[in-house]
Short mmCIF file of C-alpha atoms in Angstrom, two decimals:
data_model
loop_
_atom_site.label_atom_id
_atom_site.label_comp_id
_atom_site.label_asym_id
_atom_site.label_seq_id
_atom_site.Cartn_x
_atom_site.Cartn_y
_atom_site.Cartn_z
CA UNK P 1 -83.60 81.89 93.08
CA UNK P 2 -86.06 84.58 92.28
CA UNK P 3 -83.91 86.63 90.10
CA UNK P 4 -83.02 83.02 88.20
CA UNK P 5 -86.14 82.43 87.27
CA UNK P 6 -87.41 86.36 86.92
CA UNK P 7 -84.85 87.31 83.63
CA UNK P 8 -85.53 84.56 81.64
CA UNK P 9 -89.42 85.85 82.04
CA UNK P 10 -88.65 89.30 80.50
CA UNK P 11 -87.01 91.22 83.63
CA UNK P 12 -84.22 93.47 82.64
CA UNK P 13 -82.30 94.06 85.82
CA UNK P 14 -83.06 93.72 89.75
CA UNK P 15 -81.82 94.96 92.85
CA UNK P 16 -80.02 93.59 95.78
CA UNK P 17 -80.86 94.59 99.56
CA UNK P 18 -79.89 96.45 101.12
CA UNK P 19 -81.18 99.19 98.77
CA UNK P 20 -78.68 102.21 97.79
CA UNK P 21 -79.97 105.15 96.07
CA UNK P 22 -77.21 104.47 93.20
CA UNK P 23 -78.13 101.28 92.50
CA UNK P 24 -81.15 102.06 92.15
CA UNK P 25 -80.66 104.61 89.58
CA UNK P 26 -78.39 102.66 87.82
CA UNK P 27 -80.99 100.18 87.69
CA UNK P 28 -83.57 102.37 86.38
CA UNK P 29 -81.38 104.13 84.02
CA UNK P 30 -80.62 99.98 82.48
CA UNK P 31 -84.46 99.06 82.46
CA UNK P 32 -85.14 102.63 80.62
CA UNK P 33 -82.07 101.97 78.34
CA UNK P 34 -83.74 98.55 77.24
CA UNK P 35 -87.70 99.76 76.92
CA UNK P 36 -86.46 102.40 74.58
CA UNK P 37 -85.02 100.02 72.44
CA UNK P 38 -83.54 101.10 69.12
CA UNK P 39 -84.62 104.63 67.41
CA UNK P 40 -86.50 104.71 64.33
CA UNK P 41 -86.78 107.50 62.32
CA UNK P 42 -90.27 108.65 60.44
CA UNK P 43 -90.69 110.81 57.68
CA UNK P 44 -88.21 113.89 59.45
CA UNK P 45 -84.96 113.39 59.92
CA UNK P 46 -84.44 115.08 63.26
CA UNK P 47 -87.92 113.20 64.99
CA UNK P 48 -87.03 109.97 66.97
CA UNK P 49 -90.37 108.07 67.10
CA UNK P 50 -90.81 108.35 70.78
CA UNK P 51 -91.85 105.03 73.19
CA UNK P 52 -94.07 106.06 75.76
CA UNK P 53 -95.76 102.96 77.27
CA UNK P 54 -97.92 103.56 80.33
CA UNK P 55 -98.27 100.64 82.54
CA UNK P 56 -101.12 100.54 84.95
CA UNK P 57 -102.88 97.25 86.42
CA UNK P 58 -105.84 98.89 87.87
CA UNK P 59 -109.58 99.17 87.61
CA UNK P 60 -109.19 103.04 88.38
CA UNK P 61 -106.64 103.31 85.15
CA UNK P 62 -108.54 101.40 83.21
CA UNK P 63 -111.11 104.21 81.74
CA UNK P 64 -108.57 106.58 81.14
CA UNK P 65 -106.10 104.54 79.29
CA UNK P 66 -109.54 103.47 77.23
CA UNK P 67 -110.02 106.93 76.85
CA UNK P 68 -106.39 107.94 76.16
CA UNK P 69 -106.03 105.55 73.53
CA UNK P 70 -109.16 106.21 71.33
CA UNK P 71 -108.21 110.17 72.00
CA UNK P 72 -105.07 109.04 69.91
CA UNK P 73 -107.00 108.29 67.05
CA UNK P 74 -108.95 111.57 66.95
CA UNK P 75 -107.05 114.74 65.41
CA UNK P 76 -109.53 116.84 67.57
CA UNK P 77 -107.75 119.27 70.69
CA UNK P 78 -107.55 117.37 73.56
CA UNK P 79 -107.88 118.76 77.24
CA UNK P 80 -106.73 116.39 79.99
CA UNK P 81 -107.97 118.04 83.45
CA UNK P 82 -105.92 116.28 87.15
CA UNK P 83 -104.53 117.60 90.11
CA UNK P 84 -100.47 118.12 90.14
CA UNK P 85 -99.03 115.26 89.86
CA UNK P 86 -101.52 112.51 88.24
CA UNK P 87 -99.77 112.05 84.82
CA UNK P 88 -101.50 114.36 82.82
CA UNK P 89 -98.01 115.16 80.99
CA UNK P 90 -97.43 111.57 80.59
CA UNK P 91 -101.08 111.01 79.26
CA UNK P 92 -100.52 113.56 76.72
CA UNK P 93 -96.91 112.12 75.39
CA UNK P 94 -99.21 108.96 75.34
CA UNK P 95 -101.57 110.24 73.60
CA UNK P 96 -98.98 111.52 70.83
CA UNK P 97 -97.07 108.21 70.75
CA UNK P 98 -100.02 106.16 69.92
CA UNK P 99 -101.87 108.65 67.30
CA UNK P 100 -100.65 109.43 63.91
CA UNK P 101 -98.26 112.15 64.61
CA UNK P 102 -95.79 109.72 66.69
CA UNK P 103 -92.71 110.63 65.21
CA UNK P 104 -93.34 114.40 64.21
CA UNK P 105 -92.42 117.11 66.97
CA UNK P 106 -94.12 117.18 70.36
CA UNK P 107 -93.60 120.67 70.96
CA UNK P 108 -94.14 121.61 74.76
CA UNK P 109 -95.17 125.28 76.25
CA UNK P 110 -95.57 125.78 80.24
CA UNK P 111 -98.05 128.54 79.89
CA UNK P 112 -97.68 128.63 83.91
CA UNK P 113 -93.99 129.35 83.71
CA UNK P 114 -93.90 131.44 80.59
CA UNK P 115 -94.39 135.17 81.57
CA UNK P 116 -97.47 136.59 80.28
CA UNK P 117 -96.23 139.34 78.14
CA UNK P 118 -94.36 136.94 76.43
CA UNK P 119 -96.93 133.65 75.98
CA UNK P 120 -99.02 135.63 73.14
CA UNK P 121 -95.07 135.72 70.89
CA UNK P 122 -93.96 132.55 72.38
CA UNK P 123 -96.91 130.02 70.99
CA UNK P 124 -97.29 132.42 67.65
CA UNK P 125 -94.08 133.91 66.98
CA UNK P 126 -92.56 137.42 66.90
CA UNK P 127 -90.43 138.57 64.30
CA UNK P 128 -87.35 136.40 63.41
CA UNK P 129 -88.76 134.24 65.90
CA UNK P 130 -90.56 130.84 65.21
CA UNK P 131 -93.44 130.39 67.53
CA UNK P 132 -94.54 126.85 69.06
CA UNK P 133 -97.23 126.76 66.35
CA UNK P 134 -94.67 126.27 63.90
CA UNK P 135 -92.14 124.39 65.69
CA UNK P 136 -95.63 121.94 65.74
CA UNK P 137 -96.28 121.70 62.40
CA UNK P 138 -97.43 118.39 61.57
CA UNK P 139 -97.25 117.26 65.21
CA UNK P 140 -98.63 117.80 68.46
CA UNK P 141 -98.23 121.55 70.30
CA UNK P 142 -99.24 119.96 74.30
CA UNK P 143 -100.14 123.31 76.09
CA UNK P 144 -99.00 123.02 79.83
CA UNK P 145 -101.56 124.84 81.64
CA UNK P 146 -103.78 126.37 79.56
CA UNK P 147 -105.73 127.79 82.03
CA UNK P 148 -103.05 129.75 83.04
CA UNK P 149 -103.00 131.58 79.16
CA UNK P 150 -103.96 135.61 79.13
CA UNK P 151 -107.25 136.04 77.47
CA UNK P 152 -106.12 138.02 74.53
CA UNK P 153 -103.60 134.69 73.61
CA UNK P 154 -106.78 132.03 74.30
CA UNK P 155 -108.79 134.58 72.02
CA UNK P 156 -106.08 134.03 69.15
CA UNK P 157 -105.74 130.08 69.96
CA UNK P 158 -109.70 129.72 70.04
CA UNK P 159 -109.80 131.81 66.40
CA UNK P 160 -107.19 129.78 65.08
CA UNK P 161 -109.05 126.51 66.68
CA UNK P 162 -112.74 127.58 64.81
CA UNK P 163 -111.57 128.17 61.37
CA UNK P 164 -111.77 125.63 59.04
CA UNK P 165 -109.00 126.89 56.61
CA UNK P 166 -106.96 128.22 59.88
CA UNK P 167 -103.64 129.98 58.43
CA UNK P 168 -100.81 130.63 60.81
CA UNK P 169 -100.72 133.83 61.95
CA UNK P 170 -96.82 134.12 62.31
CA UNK P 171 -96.36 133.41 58.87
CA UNK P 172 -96.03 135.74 56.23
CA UNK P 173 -96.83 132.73 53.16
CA UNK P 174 -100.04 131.90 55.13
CA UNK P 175 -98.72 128.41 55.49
CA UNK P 176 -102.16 125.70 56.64
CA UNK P 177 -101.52 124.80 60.34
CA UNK P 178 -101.60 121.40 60.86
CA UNK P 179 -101.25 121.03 64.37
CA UNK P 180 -103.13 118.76 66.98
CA UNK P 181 -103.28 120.55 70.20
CA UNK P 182 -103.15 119.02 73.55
CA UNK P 183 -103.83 121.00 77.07
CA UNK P 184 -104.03 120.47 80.25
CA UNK P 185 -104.87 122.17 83.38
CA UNK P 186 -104.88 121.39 86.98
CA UNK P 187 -108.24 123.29 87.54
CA UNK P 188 -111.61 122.02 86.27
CA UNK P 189 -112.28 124.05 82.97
CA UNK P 190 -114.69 122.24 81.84
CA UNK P 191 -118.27 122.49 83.52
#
């Protein structure tokens, strides 16, 4: 009787007790399938406008969705600080989703994971070698971890941050960067 009267009210799927981890995968895997709906494609050819809906009924969510969604409006770097585990990937994808860039590249580096002698080549390139910078261009470069960048690669980020006619330093034309940058960090940077 529930489920009668629960899919003609928007539900997508349900699940019968007793409760198997399969079907409730399968499930999951349907309910995803329909949220996404169909792709659109922006301005690139090869960037799917991404869906990210976060849905949260309570008073505790309430400021940082607020927050979240007039960050999305605001081309300034963003830096989203929460213990492991509290969404602070999904705010970011949020974040990108709902601003101006949905559709461009969300470009991801783990600066946790990423060895140190290679993060410095890895966000700005090497030679022959495309750093995240540019894989960003025109998008959103989300920075995993910042906190967890070497000094001499937050030196070069924070230069490239402070100039007002910032030029990529990977690229031999001098191409503009046009990049908003997203971070996050499990430890309290910010004082």
């Amino acid at each position: 009787e529930t489920v009668a009267t629960a899919l003609p009210d928007g539900a997508v799927d349900y699940v019968d007790k007793p409760l198997t981890a399969a079907r409730l995968l399968a499930a999951l895997a349907h309910a995803r399938h329909r949220a996404a709906g169909p792709l659109r494609r922006d301005r690139a050819p090869h960037a799917a406008r991404e869906r990210v809906e976060i849905i949260a009924h309570s008073p505790a969510m309430d400021r940082p969705l607020a927050v979240c969604r007039k960050a999305a409006r605001s081309p300034l770097p963003l830096l989203i600080e929460g213990e492991c585990g509290s969404g602070r990937k999904h705010l970011a994808r949020a974040v990108h989703a709902m601003g101006d860039r949905a559709g461009r590249p969300f470009v991801v580096l783990d600066c946790a994971a990423t060895p140190d002698a290679r993060l410095q080549a890895a966000l700005f390139g090497a030679p022959g070698q495309a750093g995240k910078i540019a894989e960003a261009q025109g998008g959103t470069l989300f920075l995993d971890e910042i906190g967890d960048l070497p000094l001499s690669a937050q030196l070069a980020l924070l230069e490239l941050i402070e100039r007002t006619d910032s030029r990529s330093p990977a690229s031999p034309r001098g191409d503009r960067v046009n990049v908003r940058l997203v971070a996050t960090s499990r430890r309290r940077l910010l004082h």
